[in-house]
PDB file of C-alpha atoms in Angstrom:
ATOM      1  CA  MET A 127      23.973  34.897-163.602  1.00 32.00           C
ATOM      2  CA  ARG A 128      25.407  34.199-160.127  1.00 36.00           C
ATOM      3  CA  LEU A 129      21.877  34.420-158.642  1.00 33.00           C
ATOM      4  CA  LEU A 130      20.584  31.845-161.113  1.00 32.00           C
ATOM      5  CA  THR A 131      23.520  29.568-160.306  1.00 34.00           C
ATOM      6  CA  THR A 132      22.891  29.940-156.568  1.00 34.00           C
ATOM      7  CA  ILE A 133      19.167  29.233-156.939  1.00 30.00           C
ATOM      8  CA  THR A 134      19.827  26.229-159.148  1.00 32.00           C
ATOM      9  CA  THR A 135      22.440  24.952-156.726  1.00 36.00           C
ATOM     10  CA  PHE A 136      20.019  25.475-153.821  1.00 35.00           C
ATOM     11  CA  THR A 137      17.251  23.602-155.629  1.00 34.00           C
ATOM     12  CA  LEU A 138      19.503  20.662-156.386  1.00 34.00           C
ATOM     13  CA  ALA A 139      20.993  20.642-152.906  1.00 38.00           C
ATOM     14  CA  VAL A 140      17.618  20.383-151.218  1.00 40.00           C
ATOM     15  CA  VAL A 141      16.503  17.529-153.426  1.00 39.00           C
ATOM     16  CA  ALA A 142      19.723  15.529-153.464  1.00 40.00           C
ATOM     17  CA  PRO A 143      22.356  17.074-151.203  1.00 41.00           C
ATOM     18  CA  ALA A 144      24.795  14.178-151.428  1.00 43.00           C
ATOM     19  CA  ALA A 145      24.726  14.233-155.210  1.00 40.00           C
ATOM     20  CA  CYS A 146      25.144  18.009-155.290  1.00 40.00           C
ATOM     21  CA  ALA A 147      28.096  17.932-152.946  1.00 43.00           C
ATOM     22  CA  GLU A 148      29.999  16.076-155.638  1.00 43.00           C
ATOM     23  CA  THR A 149      28.770  18.073-158.647  1.00 45.00           C
ATOM     24  CA  VAL A 150      28.804  21.650-157.343  1.00 48.00           C
ATOM     25  CA  PRO A 151      32.241  23.212-157.617  1.00 51.00           C
ATOM     26  CA  ASP A 152      33.732  24.346-154.330  1.00 55.00           C
ATOM     27  CA  ALA A 153      35.052  27.572-155.850  1.00 58.00           C
ATOM     28  CA  VAL A 154      34.587  30.456-153.435  1.00 56.00           C
ATOM     29  CA  PRO A 155      33.058  33.550-155.037  1.00 56.00           C
ATOM     30  CA  LYS A 156      35.204  36.702-154.859  1.00 74.00           C
ATOM     31  CA  ASN A 157      32.316  38.918-153.713  1.00 81.00           C
ATOM     32  CA  PRO A 158      32.260  38.890-149.846  1.00 84.00           C
ATOM     33  CA  LYS A 159      28.430  38.834-149.753  1.00 84.00           C
ATOM     34  CA  ALA A 160      28.352  35.981-152.237  1.00 83.00           C
ATOM     35  CA  GLN A 161      30.871  34.190-149.991  1.00 90.00           C
ATOM     36  CA  LEU A 162      28.328  34.353-147.172  1.00 90.00           C
ATOM     37  CA  VAL A 163      25.643  32.887-149.431  1.00 85.00           C
ATOM     38  CA  GLU A 164      28.012  30.103-150.477  1.00 87.00           C
ATOM     39  CA  LEU A 165      28.934  29.337-146.854  1.00 92.00           C
ATOM     40  CA  ALA A 166      25.245  29.247-145.891  1.00 88.00           C
ATOM     41  CA  ARG A 167      24.569  26.895-148.821  1.00 83.00           C
ATOM     42  CA  LYS A 168      27.379  24.548-147.721  1.00 87.00           C
ATOM     43  CA  ASN A 169      26.127  24.575-144.125  1.00 90.00           C
ATOM     44  CA  MET A 170      22.615  23.825-145.347  1.00 85.00           C
ATOM     45  CA  ILE A 171      23.799  20.892-147.470  1.00 83.00           C
ATOM     46  CA  ALA A 172      25.797  19.449-144.561  1.00 87.00           C
ATOM     47  CA  ALA A 173      22.815  19.761-142.210  1.00 88.00           C
ATOM     48  CA  MET A 174      20.497  18.160-144.751  1.00 83.00           C
ATOM     49  CA  ASP A 175      22.952  15.310-145.269  1.00 85.00           C
ATOM     50  CA  ALA A 176      22.980  14.739-141.489  1.00 90.00           C
ATOM     51  CA  ALA A 177      19.157  14.809-141.352  1.00 86.00           C
ATOM     52  CA  ASN A 178      18.969  12.363-144.235  1.00 85.00           C
ATOM     53  CA  LYS A 179      21.415  10.008-142.497  1.00 91.00           C
ATOM     54  CA  GLN A 180      19.441  10.255-139.241  1.00 93.00           C
ATOM     55  CA  GLY A 181      16.233   9.584-141.157  1.00 89.00           C
ATOM     56  CA  HIS A 182      17.661   6.313-142.451  1.00 92.00           C
ATOM     57  CA  TYR A 183      18.750   5.393-138.927  1.00 96.00           C
ATOM     58  CA  CYS A 184      15.236   6.100-137.579  1.00 94.00           C
ATOM     59  CA  LEU A 185      13.622   4.033-140.350  1.00 93.00           C
ATOM     60  CA  ASP A 186      15.982   1.145-139.639  1.00 95.00           C
ATOM     61  CA  LEU A 187      15.161   1.399-135.939  1.00 94.00           C
ATOM     62  CA  GLU A 188      11.446   1.471-136.727  1.00 94.00           C
ATOM     63  CA  SER A 189      11.710  -1.647-138.895  1.00 92.00           C
ATOM     64  CA  ALA A 190      13.749  -3.485-136.273  1.00 93.00           C
ATOM     65  CA  THR A 191      11.570  -2.622-133.277  1.00 92.00           C
ATOM     66  CA  ILE A 192       8.693  -5.066-133.112  1.00 91.00           C
ATOM     67  CA  VAL A 193       6.262  -4.467-130.265  1.00 93.00           C
ATOM     68  CA  LYS A 194       4.433  -7.563-129.055  1.00 93.00           C
ATOM     69  CA  PRO A 195       0.623  -7.264-129.200  1.00 94.00           C
ATOM     70  CA  THR A 196       0.370  -8.426-125.588  1.00 92.00           C
ATOM     71  CA  VAL A 197       1.881  -5.097-124.520  1.00 91.00           C
ATOM     72  CA  ILE A 198      -1.217  -3.341-125.906  1.00 92.00           C
ATOM     73  CA  GLU A 199      -3.869  -6.027-125.295  1.00 90.00           C
ATOM     74  CA  LYS A 200      -3.716  -5.691-121.521  1.00 89.00           C
ATOM     75  CA  PHE A 201      -5.210  -2.179-121.728  1.00 89.00           C
ATOM     76  CA  LYS A 202      -8.503  -3.383-123.258  1.00 88.00           C
ATOM     77  CA  LEU A 203      -8.552  -0.729-125.976  1.00 93.00           C
ATOM     78  CA  THR A 204     -10.903  -0.845-128.935  1.00 93.00           C
ATOM     79  CA  VAL A 205      -9.381  -1.325-132.388  1.00 93.00           C
ATOM     80  CA  GLY A 206     -10.187   2.334-133.112  1.00 94.00           C
ATOM     81  CA  GLU A 207      -8.380   3.469-129.964  1.00 95.00           C
ATOM     82  CA  ILE A 208      -5.379   1.305-130.858  1.00 95.00           C
ATOM     83  CA  LYS A 209      -5.205   2.856-134.337  1.00 94.00           C
ATOM     84  CA  ILE A 210      -5.408   6.362-132.871  1.00 96.00           C
ATOM     85  CA  ALA A 211      -2.754   5.628-130.243  1.00 96.00           C
ATOM     86  CA  LEU A 212      -0.301   3.870-132.575  1.00 95.00           C
ATOM     87  CA  ASN A 213      -0.631   6.551-135.254  1.00 94.00           C
ATOM     88  CA  TYR A 214       0.212   9.315-132.810  1.00 96.00           C
ATOM     89  CA  LEU A 215       2.872   7.466-130.792  1.00 96.00           C
ATOM     90  CA  ARG A 216       4.673   6.325-133.968  1.00 94.00           C
ATOM     91  CA  THR A 217       4.718   9.891-135.289  1.00 91.00           C
ATOM     92  CA  LYS A 218       5.881  11.274-131.944  1.00 94.00           C
ATOM     93  CA  ALA A 219       8.678   8.692-131.685  1.00 94.00           C
ATOM     94  CA  GLU A 220       9.778   9.438-135.253  1.00 91.00           C
ATOM     95  CA  ASP A 221       9.798  13.182-134.537  1.00 88.00           C
ATOM     96  CA  THR A 222      11.858  12.641-131.389  1.00 92.00           C
ATOM     97  CA  CYS A 223      14.349  10.460-133.254  1.00 94.00           C
ATOM     98  CA  MET A 224      14.737  13.078-135.996  1.00 91.00           C
ATOM     99  CA  SER A 225      14.391  16.261-133.972  1.00 90.00           C
ATOM    100  CA  THR A 226      18.005  17.352-133.478  1.00 92.00           C
ATOM    101  CA  THR A 227      19.161  16.912-137.068  1.00 91.00           C
ATOM    102  CA  LEU A 228      15.868  18.031-138.581  1.00 88.00           C
ATOM    103  CA  ASN A 229      15.837  21.172-136.444  1.00 90.00           C
ATOM    104  CA  GLU A 230      19.411  21.970-137.506  1.00 92.00           C
ATOM    105  CA  ALA A 231      18.593  21.417-141.188  1.00 87.00           C
ATOM    106  CA  THR A 232      15.538  23.655-140.895  1.00 86.00           C
ATOM    107  CA  VAL A 233      17.595  26.401-139.245  1.00 91.00           C
ATOM    108  CA  GLN A 234      20.258  26.119-141.965  1.00 89.00           C
ATOM    109  CA  ILE A 235      17.628  26.339-144.735  1.00 85.00           C
ATOM    110  CA  LEU A 236      16.193  29.460-143.123  1.00 87.00           C
ATOM    111  CA  MET A 237      19.662  30.942-142.660  1.00 90.00           C
ATOM    112  CA  PHE A 238      20.428  30.314-146.321  1.00 86.00           C
ATOM    113  CA  LYS A 239      17.151  31.894-147.430  1.00 84.00           C
ATOM    114  CA  THR A 240      17.767  34.874-145.125  1.00 88.00           C
ATOM    115  CA  ILE A 241      21.311  35.547-146.329  1.00 88.00           C
ATOM    116  CA  GLU A 242      20.210  35.000-149.923  1.00 83.00           C
ATOM    117  CA  PHE A 243      17.506  37.657-149.448  1.00 83.00           C
ATOM    118  CA  GLU A 244      19.858  40.055-147.663  1.00 86.00           C
ATOM    119  CA  THR A 245      22.455  39.642-150.417  1.00 85.00           C
ATOM    120  CA  TYR A 246      20.285  39.681-153.538  1.00 78.00           C
ATOM    121  CA  GLY A 247      17.163  41.499-152.295  1.00 79.00           C
ATOM    122  CA  HIS A 248      14.829  38.586-153.007  1.00 68.00           C
ATOM    123  CA  ASN A 249      14.433  34.835-152.736  1.00 66.00           C
ATOM    124  CA  ASP A 250      13.459  32.453-155.436  1.00 59.00           C
ATOM    125  CA  PRO A 251       9.670  32.254-154.886  1.00 54.00           C
ATOM    126  CA  ALA A 252       9.403  28.696-156.218  1.00 49.00           C
ATOM    127  CA  PRO A 253       9.319  25.799-153.766  1.00 48.00           C
ATOM    128  CA  PHE A 254      12.306  23.478-153.666  1.00 48.00           C
ATOM    129  CA  THR A 255      11.715  21.307-156.677  1.00 39.00           C
ATOM    130  CA  ASN A 256      12.957  18.672-159.048  1.00 36.00           C
ATOM    131  CA  SER A 257      11.152  16.664-161.698  1.00 37.00           C
ATOM    132  CA  LYS A 258       9.371  14.527-159.086  1.00 41.00           C
ATOM    133  CA  ASP A 259       8.988  16.552-155.878  1.00 45.00           C
ATOM    134  CA  GLN A 260       7.929  20.008-154.771  1.00 47.00           C
ATOM    135  CA  PHE A 261       8.098  21.135-151.164  1.00 52.00           C
ATOM    136  CA  THR A 262       8.681  24.238-149.086  1.00 59.00           C
ATOM    137  CA  ALA A 263      10.861  24.719-146.013  1.00 60.00           C
ATOM    138  CA  PRO A 264       7.883  24.166-143.665  1.00 61.00           C
ATOM    139  CA  GLU A 265       7.043  20.927-145.474  1.00 62.00           C
ATOM    140  CA  PHE A 266      10.666  19.813-145.178  1.00 62.00           C
ATOM    141  CA  CYS A 267      10.741  20.440-141.435  1.00 63.00           C
ATOM    142  CA  CYS A 268       7.257  19.397-140.497  1.00 65.00           C
ATOM    143  CA  GLY A 269       5.982  16.975-143.127  1.00 65.00           C
ATOM    144  CA  SER A 270       2.250  17.331-143.104  1.00 71.00           C
ATOM    145  CA  ALA A 271       1.628  19.527-140.083  1.00 76.00           C
ATOM    146  CA  GLN A 272      -2.133  19.143-140.433  1.00 81.00           C
ATOM    147  CA  LEU A 273      -1.938  15.328-140.352  1.00 85.00           C
ATOM    148  CA  ARG A 274       0.393  15.409-137.349  1.00 86.00           C
ATOM    149  CA  LEU A 275      -1.870  17.771-135.444  1.00 90.00           C
ATOM    150  CA  LYS A 276      -4.968  15.709-136.293  1.00 92.00           C
ATOM    151  CA  ALA A 277      -3.185  12.604-134.985  1.00 93.00           C
ATOM    152  CA  GLN A 278      -2.397  14.455-131.766  1.00 95.00           C
ATOM    153  CA  LEU A 279      -5.950  15.792-131.446  1.00 96.00           C
ATOM    154  CA  ASN A 280      -7.369  12.277-131.932  1.00 96.00           C
ATOM    155  CA  TYR A 281      -4.898  10.926-129.382  1.00 97.00           C
ATOM    156  CA  LEU A 282      -5.940  13.569-126.861  1.00 97.00           C
ATOM    157  CA  SER A 283      -9.530  12.275-127.203  1.00 97.00           C
ATOM    158  CA  LEU A 284      -8.416   9.097-125.394  1.00 96.00           C
ATOM    159  CA  SER A 285      -8.784   9.208-121.633  1.00 96.00           C
ATOM    160  CA  ALA A 286      -5.821  10.516-119.649  1.00 96.00           C
ATOM    161  CA  ASP A 287      -5.489   7.103-117.949  1.00 95.00           C
ATOM    162  CA  LYS A 288      -5.184   5.295-121.299  1.00 95.00           C
ATOM    163  CA  ARG A 289      -2.678   7.838-122.608  1.00 96.00           C
ATOM    164  CA  SER A 290      -0.576   7.579-119.438  1.00 96.00           C
ATOM    165  CA  ALA A 291      -0.568   3.789-119.628  1.00 95.00           C
ATOM    166  CA  LEU A 292       0.449   3.809-123.310  1.00 95.00           C
ATOM    167  CA  GLU A 293       3.132   6.441-122.749  1.00 95.00           C
ATOM    168  CA  ALA A 294       4.631   4.274-119.999  1.00 95.00           C
ATOM    169  CA  ILE A 295       5.447   1.528-122.528  1.00 94.00           C
ATOM    170  CA  PRO A 296       9.159   1.957-123.349  1.00 93.00           C
ATOM    171  CA  GLU A 297       8.872   0.262-126.771  1.00 91.00           C
ATOM    172  CA  LEU A 298       6.403   2.944-127.892  1.00 94.00           C
ATOM    173  CA  GLN A 299       8.751   5.798-127.021  1.00 93.00           C
ATOM    174  CA  LYS A 300      11.244   5.062-129.802  1.00 93.00           C
ATOM    175  CA  PRO A 301      10.541   4.356-133.482  1.00 95.00           C
ATOM    176  CA  PHE A 302       8.623   1.088-133.751  1.00 94.00           C
ATOM    177  CA  ASN A 303       6.935  -0.941-136.449  1.00 93.00           C
ATOM    178  CA  ALA A 304       3.363   0.295-135.963  1.00 92.00           C
ATOM    179  CA  PHE A 305       2.084  -1.387-139.123  1.00 90.00           C
ATOM    180  CA  GLU A 306       3.184  -4.842-137.995  1.00 90.00           C
ATOM    181  CA  LEU A 307       1.558  -4.261-134.622  1.00 92.00           C
ATOM    182  CA  LEU A 308      -1.617  -2.884-136.159  1.00 91.00           C
ATOM    183  CA  ALA A 309      -1.934  -5.904-138.448  1.00 91.00           C
ATOM    184  CA  HIS A 310      -2.472  -8.040-135.346  1.00 90.00           C
ATOM    185  CA  PHE A 311      -5.526  -5.995-134.314  1.00 88.00           C
ATOM    186  CA  ASN A 312      -7.156  -5.609-137.734  1.00 81.00           C
ATOM    187  CA  PRO A 313      -9.756  -8.321-138.370  1.00 69.00           C
TER     188      PRO A 313
END
């Protein structure tokens, strides 16, 4: 029964950590191994709360940071090159903004899953889930790794001179409103 409670608590915590923090009792299990699992769960929830808060900060920063088209126009890039560059640079800036808290949350998820396995001899094989979402720890930490790597691969197809020039633009090194900027270049 305790395993089912832990798995259910873990599932809820990953989906809505702030809500779970209020609904999950803070009673400490008497079993020392179960205490470790409970501590790992609490650490995971706290790290996920911090990542969620940082995510909102990064989104707010992205919305507020408008890059003027003239910053890009001077490089004489094609519309296709601009799309490639903005897609990658936006993703890279978002990753940089989120990296510390997202890395910590990922480590805490893995620690929880490790201690859960060491304590109970198995992990719940199901992905983290609720009625709307299903995702695994790698999806939580990395989003769509394939899309991110494709964006990077496309970006690397631009000449080194173009990449260097774009990477020297300070506004493109922090979260920025790529969609607003892209709208200027779309016919």
